[in-house]
JSON list of C-alpha atoms in Angstrom, two decimals:
[
{"chain": "A", "resi": 1, "resn": "MET", "atom": "CA", "xyz": [-27.25, -23.43, -17.70]},
{"chain": "A", "resi": 2, "resn": "GLU", "atom": "CA", "xyz": [-23.52, -22.72, -17.50]},
{"chain": "A", "resi": 3, "resn": "PRO", "atom": "CA", "xyz": [-22.85, -19.27, -16.28]},
{"chain": "A", "resi": 4, "resn": "THR", "atom": "CA", "xyz": [-21.78, -16.74, -18.87]},
{"chain": "A", "resi": 5, "resn": "SER", "atom": "CA", "xyz": [-18.71, -15.71, -16.97]},
{"chain": "A", "resi": 6, "resn": "ASP", "atom": "CA", "xyz": [-17.62, -19.53, -17.18]},
{"chain": "A", "resi": 7, "resn": "ILE", "atom": "CA", "xyz": [-17.88, -19.48, -21.09]},
{"chain": "A", "resi": 8, "resn": "LEU", "atom": "CA", "xyz": [-16.14, -16.22, -21.17]},
{"chain": "A", "resi": 9, "resn": "ARG", "atom": "CA", "xyz": [-13.30, -17.53, -19.05]},
{"chain": "A", "resi": 10, "resn": "LYS", "atom": "CA", "xyz": [-12.80, -20.40, -21.21]},
{"chain": "A", "resi": 11, "resn": "PHE", "atom": "CA", "xyz": [-12.85, -18.37, -24.47]},
{"chain": "A", "resi": 12, "resn": "TYR", "atom": "CA", "xyz": [-10.18, -16.18, -23.13]},
{"chain": "A", "resi": 13, "resn": "ARG", "atom": "CA", "xyz": [-8.08, -19.07, -22.09]},
{"chain": "A", "resi": 14, "resn": "ASP", "atom": "CA", "xyz": [-8.63, -20.99, -25.10]},
{"chain": "A", "resi": 15, "resn": "VAL", "atom": "CA", "xyz": [-8.34, -18.33, -27.96]},
{"chain": "A", "resi": 16, "resn": "TRP", "atom": "CA", "xyz": [-6.63, -15.29, -26.15]},
{"chain": "A", "resi": 17, "resn": "GLU", "atom": "CA", "xyz": [-4.18, -17.14, -24.09]},
{"chain": "A", "resi": 18, "resn": "ASN", "atom": "CA", "xyz": [-3.62, -20.31, -26.22]},
{"chain": "A", "resi": 19, "resn": "GLY", "atom": "CA", "xyz": [-4.07, -18.81, -29.61]},
{"chain": "A", "resi": 20, "resn": "ASN", "atom": "CA", "xyz": [-6.60, -21.47, -30.57]},
{"chain": "A", "resi": 21, "resn": "PHE", "atom": "CA", "xyz": [-8.28, -19.45, -33.24]},
{"chain": "A", "resi": 22, "resn": "SER", "atom": "CA", "xyz": [-10.23, -22.36, -34.80]},
{"chain": "A", "resi": 23, "resn": "ALA", "atom": "CA", "xyz": [-12.26, -22.85, -31.38]},
{"chain": "A", "resi": 24, "resn": "ILE", "atom": "CA", "xyz": [-13.77, -19.38, -31.98]},
{"chain": "A", "resi": 25, "resn": "PRO", "atom": "CA", "xyz": [-16.91, -20.53, -33.77]},
{"chain": "A", "resi": 26, "resn": "HIS", "atom": "CA", "xyz": [-17.25, -22.91, -30.76]},
{"chain": "A", "resi": 27, "resn": "TYR", "atom": "CA", "xyz": [-17.80, -20.20, -28.54]},
{"chain": "A", "resi": 28, "resn": "PHE", "atom": "CA", "xyz": [-19.96, -17.58, -30.52]},
{"chain": "A", "resi": 29, "resn": "GLU", "atom": "CA", "xyz": [-23.20, -17.76, -32.54]},
{"chain": "A", "resi": 30, "resn": "PRO", "atom": "CA", "xyz": [-24.09, -14.23, -33.21]},
{"chain": "A", "resi": 31, "resn": "GLU", "atom": "CA", "xyz": [-27.79, -13.51, -32.68]},
{"chain": "A", "resi": 32, "resn": "THR", "atom": "CA", "xyz": [-29.78, -13.42, -36.01]},
{"chain": "A", "resi": 33, "resn": "GLY", "atom": "CA", "xyz": [-33.09, -12.94, -34.49]},
{"chain": "A", "resi": 34, "resn": "GLY", "atom": "CA", "xyz": [-32.46, -8.83, -34.35]},
{"chain": "A", "resi": 35, "resn": "ASP", "atom": "CA", "xyz": [-32.65, -9.08, -30.49]},
{"chain": "A", "resi": 36, "resn": "ILE", "atom": "CA", "xyz": [-29.53, -7.15, -29.88]},
{"chain": "A", "resi": 37, "resn": "LEU", "atom": "CA", "xyz": [-28.92, -4.68, -27.18]},
{"chain": "A", "resi": 38, "resn": "VAL", "atom": "CA", "xyz": [-26.79, -2.43, -29.29]},
{"chain": "A", "resi": 39, "resn": "THR", "atom": "CA", "xyz": [-26.90, -3.38, -32.99]},
{"chain": "A", "resi": 40, "resn": "ASP", "atom": "CA", "xyz": [-24.03, -1.20, -34.22]},
{"chain": "A", "resi": 41, "resn": "ARG", "atom": "CA", "xyz": [-21.77, -2.17, -31.25]},
{"chain": "A", "resi": 42, "resn": "ALA", "atom": "CA", "xyz": [-22.09, -6.06, -31.04]},
{"chain": "A", "resi": 43, "resn": "VAL", "atom": "CA", "xyz": [-19.10, -7.86, -32.08]},
{"chain": "A", "resi": 44, "resn": "GLU", "atom": "CA", "xyz": [-19.37, -10.23, -35.16]},
{"chain": "A", "resi": 45, "resn": "LEU", "atom": "CA", "xyz": [-17.69, -13.78, -35.23]},
{"chain": "A", "resi": 46, "resn": "HIS", "atom": "CA", "xyz": [-15.26, -12.52, -38.12]},
{"chain": "A", "resi": 47, "resn": "GLU", "atom": "CA", "xyz": [-14.08, -9.23, -35.88]},
{"chain": "A", "resi": 48, "resn": "VAL", "atom": "CA", "xyz": [-13.13, -11.74, -33.35]},
{"chain": "A", "resi": 49, "resn": "ARG", "atom": "CA", "xyz": [-10.62, -13.60, -35.26]},
{"chain": "A", "resi": 50, "resn": "GLU", "atom": "CA", "xyz": [-9.35, -10.30, -37.26]},
{"chain": "A", "resi": 51, "resn": "TRP", "atom": "CA", "xyz": [-8.64, -8.85, -33.62]},
{"chain": "A", "resi": 52, "resn": "MET", "atom": "CA", "xyz": [-6.91, -11.56, -32.42]},
{"chain": "A", "resi": 53, "resn": "ASP", "atom": "CA", "xyz": [-4.62, -11.50, -35.51]},
{"chain": "A", "resi": 54, "resn": "VAL", "atom": "CA", "xyz": [-3.71, -7.76, -34.92]},
{"chain": "A", "resi": 55, "resn": "LEU", "atom": "CA", "xyz": [-3.20, -8.16, -31.05]},
{"chain": "A", "resi": 56, "resn": "ARG", "atom": "CA", "xyz": [-0.76, -11.21, -31.50]},
{"chain": "A", "resi": 57, "resn": "ALA", "atom": "CA", "xyz": [0.89, -9.24, -34.36]},
{"chain": "A", "resi": 58, "resn": "ARG", "atom": "CA", "xyz": [1.79, -6.88, -31.58]},
{"chain": "A", "resi": 59, "resn": "VAL", "atom": "CA", "xyz": [2.25, -8.96, -28.46]},
{"chain": "A", "resi": 60, "resn": "THR", "atom": "CA", "xyz": [3.16, -12.13, -27.04]},
{"chain": "A", "resi": 61, "resn": "ASN", "atom": "CA", "xyz": [2.70, -14.44, -23.62]},
{"chain": "A", "resi": 62, "resn": "ILE", "atom": "CA", "xyz": [-1.05, -13.08, -23.23]},
{"chain": "A", "resi": 63, "resn": "ARG", "atom": "CA", "xyz": [-2.47, -13.96, -19.75]},
{"chain": "A", "resi": 64, "resn": "VAL", "atom": "CA", "xyz": [-6.15, -13.07, -18.59]},
{"chain": "A", "resi": 65, "resn": "THR", "atom": "CA", "xyz": [-7.28, -12.72, -15.35]},
{"chain": "A", "resi": 66, "resn": "PHE", "atom": "CA", "xyz": [-10.54, -12.08, -14.26]},
{"chain": "A", "resi": 67, "resn": "ILE", "atom": "CA", "xyz": [-10.86, -9.60, -11.62]},
{"chain": "A", "resi": 68, "resn": "HIS", "atom": "CA", "xyz": [-14.64, -9.37, -11.02]},
{"chain": "A", "resi": 69, "resn": "THR", "atom": "CA", "xyz": [-17.60, -10.95, -12.66]},
{"chain": "A", "resi": 70, "resn": "LEU", "atom": "CA", "xyz": [-21.34, -10.80, -12.38]},
{"chain": "A", "resi": 71, "resn": "ASP", "atom": "CA", "xyz": [-23.76, -13.03, -13.85]},
{"chain": "A", "resi": 72, "resn": "GLN", "atom": "CA", "xyz": [-27.29, -12.28, -14.29]},
{"chain": "A", "resi": 73, "resn": "GLY", "atom": "CA", "xyz": [-29.47, -14.87, -16.00]},
{"chain": "A", "resi": 74, "resn": "ASP", "atom": "CA", "xyz": [-27.99, -15.26, -19.60]},
{"chain": "A", "resi": 75, "resn": "TRP", "atom": "CA", "xyz": [-25.80, -11.95, -19.42]},
{"chain": "A", "resi": 76, "resn": "ALA", "atom": "CA", "xyz": [-22.18, -11.69, -17.53]},
{"chain": "A", "resi": 77, "resn": "SER", "atom": "CA", "xyz": [-20.27, -8.63, -17.00]},
{"chain": "A", "resi": 78, "resn": "ALA", "atom": "CA", "xyz": [-16.53, -9.07, -16.28]},
{"chain": "A", "resi": 79, "resn": "PHE", "atom": "CA", "xyz": [-13.65, -6.85, -15.60]},
{"chain": "A", "resi": 80, "resn": "LEU", "atom": "CA", "xyz": [-10.25, -8.25, -16.81]},
{"chain": "A", "resi": 81, "resn": "GLU", "atom": "CA", "xyz": [-6.82, -7.59, -16.66]},
{"chain": "A", "resi": 82, "resn": "VAL", "atom": "CA", "xyz": [-4.49, -8.47, -19.83]},
{"chain": "A", "resi": 83, "resn": "ARG", "atom": "CA", "xyz": [-0.84, -9.03, -19.12]},
{"chain": "A", "resi": 84, "resn": "CYS", "atom": "CA", "xyz": [1.57, -9.54, -22.11]},
{"chain": "A", "resi": 85, "resn": "ASN", "atom": "CA", "xyz": [4.71, -8.67, -23.91]},
{"chain": "A", "resi": 86, "resn": "CYS", "atom": "CA", "xyz": [5.71, -6.30, -26.43]},
{"chain": "A", "resi": 87, "resn": "ARG", "atom": "CA", "xyz": [6.59, -8.45, -29.24]},
{"chain": "A", "resi": 88, "resn": "ARG", "atom": "CA", "xyz": [9.31, -5.97, -30.62]},
{"chain": "A", "resi": 89, "resn": "THR", "atom": "CA", "xyz": [10.93, -4.95, -27.07]},
{"chain": "A", "resi": 90, "resn": "ASP", "atom": "CA", "xyz": [9.68, -7.85, -24.93]},
{"chain": "A", "resi": 91, "resn": "LYS", "atom": "CA", "xyz": [8.55, -4.94, -22.28]},
{"chain": "A", "resi": 92, "resn": "PRO", "atom": "CA", "xyz": [5.79, -6.00, -20.28]},
{"chain": "A", "resi": 93, "resn": "VAL", "atom": "CA", "xyz": [2.18, -4.56, -20.88]},
{"chain": "A", "resi": 94, "resn": "VAL", "atom": "CA", "xyz": [-0.82, -4.55, -18.78]},
{"chain": "A", "resi": 95, "resn": "VAL", "atom": "CA", "xyz": [-4.27, -3.36, -19.94]},
{"chain": "A", "resi": 96, "resn": "TYR", "atom": "CA", "xyz": [-7.79, -3.66, -18.76]},
{"chain": "A", "resi": 97, "resn": "GLN", "atom": "CA", "xyz": [-10.88, -4.70, -20.37]},
{"chain": "A", "resi": 98, "resn": "HIS", "atom": "CA", "xyz": [-14.67, -4.85, -19.31]},
{"chain": "A", "resi": 99, "resn": "VAL", "atom": "CA", "xyz": [-16.90, -7.24, -21.55]},
{"chain": "A", "resi": 100, "resn": "MET", "atom": "CA", "xyz": [-20.80, -7.40, -21.34]},
{"chain": "A", "resi": 101, "resn": "SER", "atom": "CA", "xyz": [-21.99, -10.56, -22.88]},
{"chain": "A", "resi": 102, "resn": "ARG", "atom": "CA", "xyz": [-25.12, -12.82, -23.38]},
{"chain": "A", "resi": 103, "resn": "GLN", "atom": "CA", "xyz": [-25.05, -16.43, -24.04]},
{"chain": "A", "resi": 104, "resn": "ARG", "atom": "CA", "xyz": [-28.01, -19.08, -25.51]},
{"chain": "A", "resi": 105, "resn": "ASP", "atom": "CA", "xyz": [-27.19, -22.75, -25.27]},
{"chain": "A", "resi": 106, "resn": "GLY", "atom": "CA", "xyz": [-23.67, -22.09, -24.03]},
{"chain": "A", "resi": 107, "resn": "ARG", "atom": "CA", "xyz": [-22.54, -19.77, -26.87]},
{"chain": "A", "resi": 108, "resn": "ILE", "atom": "CA", "xyz": [-22.15, -16.02, -26.97]},
{"chain": "A", "resi": 109, "resn": "VAL", "atom": "CA", "xyz": [-24.95, -14.46, -29.07]},
{"chain": "A", "resi": 110, "resn": "GLU", "atom": "CA", "xyz": [-23.95, -10.89, -27.98]},
{"chain": "A", "resi": 111, "resn": "SER", "atom": "CA", "xyz": [-20.83, -9.28, -26.67]},
{"chain": "A", "resi": 112, "resn": "TYR", "atom": "CA", "xyz": [-19.78, -5.86, -26.16]},
{"chain": "A", "resi": 113, "resn": "PRO", "atom": "CA", "xyz": [-16.11, -5.49, -25.16]},
{"chain": "A", "resi": 114, "resn": "GLN", "atom": "CA", "xyz": [-14.10, -2.44, -24.04]},
{"chain": "A", "resi": 115, "resn": "LEU", "atom": "CA", "xyz": [-10.38, -2.61, -23.99]},
{"chain": "A", "resi": 116, "resn": "ASP", "atom": "CA", "xyz": [-8.27, 0.31, -23.10]},
{"chain": "A", "resi": 117, "resn": "LEU", "atom": "CA", "xyz": [-6.76, 0.75, -26.30]},
{"chain": "A", "resi": 118, "resn": "LEU", "atom": "CA", "xyz": [-5.05, 3.97, -25.41]},
{"chain": "A", "resi": 119, "resn": "ARG", "atom": "CA", "xyz": [-2.96, 2.34, -22.60]},
{"chain": "A", "resi": 120, "resn": "LEU", "atom": "CA", "xyz": [-2.31, -0.70, -24.92]},
{"chain": "A", "resi": 121, "resn": "PHE", "atom": "CA", "xyz": [-0.84, 1.68, -27.73]},
{"chain": "A", "resi": 122, "resn": "LYS", "atom": "CA", "xyz": [1.08, 3.72, -25.54]},
{"chain": "A", "resi": 123, "resn": "GLN", "atom": "CA", "xyz": [2.88, 0.77, -23.83]},
{"chain": "A", "resi": 124, "resn": "LEU", "atom": "CA", "xyz": [3.45, -0.59, -27.17]},
{"chain": "A", "resi": 125, "resn": "ASP", "atom": "CA", "xyz": [5.26, 2.80, -27.93]},
{"chain": "A", "resi": 126, "resn": "LEU", "atom": "CA", "xyz": [2.87, 3.54, -30.93]},
{"chain": "A", "resi": 127, "resn": "LEU", "atom": "CA", "xyz": [1.64, 6.73, -29.28]},
{"chain": "A", "resi": 128, "resn": "PRO", "atom": "CA", "xyz": [3.89, 9.79, -28.79]},
{"chain": "A", "resi": 129, "resn": "GLU", "atom": "CA", "xyz": [5.36, 10.33, -25.31]},
{"chain": "A", "resi": 130, "resn": "ASP", "atom": "CA", "xyz": [2.95, 13.32, -24.74]},
{"chain": "A", "resi": 131, "resn": "ALA", "atom": "CA", "xyz": [-0.16, 11.46, -26.19]},
{"chain": "A", "resi": 132, "resn": "TYR", "atom": "CA", "xyz": [-2.54, 11.87, -23.02]},
{"chain": "A", "resi": 133, "resn": "PRO", "atom": "CA", "xyz": [-1.89, 15.68, -22.44]},
{"chain": "A", "resi": 134, "resn": "LEU", "atom": "CA", "xyz": [-2.38, 16.20, -26.39]},
{"chain": "A", "resi": 135, "resn": "LEU", "atom": "CA", "xyz": [-5.36, 14.26, -26.47]},
{"chain": "A", "resi": 136, "resn": "MET", "atom": "CA", "xyz": [-6.96, 15.96, -23.43]},
{"chain": "A", "resi": 137, "resn": "GLY", "atom": "CA", "xyz": [-6.17, 19.35, -25.26]},
{"chain": "A", "resi": 138, "resn": "GLY", "atom": "CA", "xyz": [-8.12, 18.36, -28.52]},
{"chain": "A", "resi": 139, "resn": "THR", "atom": "CA", "xyz": [-5.11, 17.43, -30.42]},
{"chain": "A", "resi": 140, "resn": "ARG", "atom": "CA", "xyz": [-5.95, 14.70, -33.13]},
{"chain": "A", "resi": 141, "resn": "LEU", "atom": "CA", "xyz": [-3.24, 12.23, -33.49]},
{"chain": "A", "resi": 142, "resn": "SER", "atom": "CA", "xyz": [-2.81, 11.03, -37.11]}
]
């Protein structure tokens, strides 16, 4: 069995970096048997394409570096650094993501990504300058 982290590496290179959205179904086959770790948090196939559309509308030159991976059986945990450029300003953007995924027969059946969206939106100038202290103080941004 191919390590799940290797499948993730291929997915991030093919889809995130190279923008090959037609390859998404090649990497994902959502669990249909109900054997899901966290039912309401698992990524569904259509969400992958939607997220890539949203992300690529805001950034270019996506490069993903796997900082650390841990494979155990059919599960993998990976900590990633995502470097890109703001599409509007060409300013460099660096964010981090943690993802846990499970595979079956070489395809991802469960995926739980956690991207630092606050850092991403801040670097894309989509949040007020003082967003961190405002949020820490309980202010709701709308």
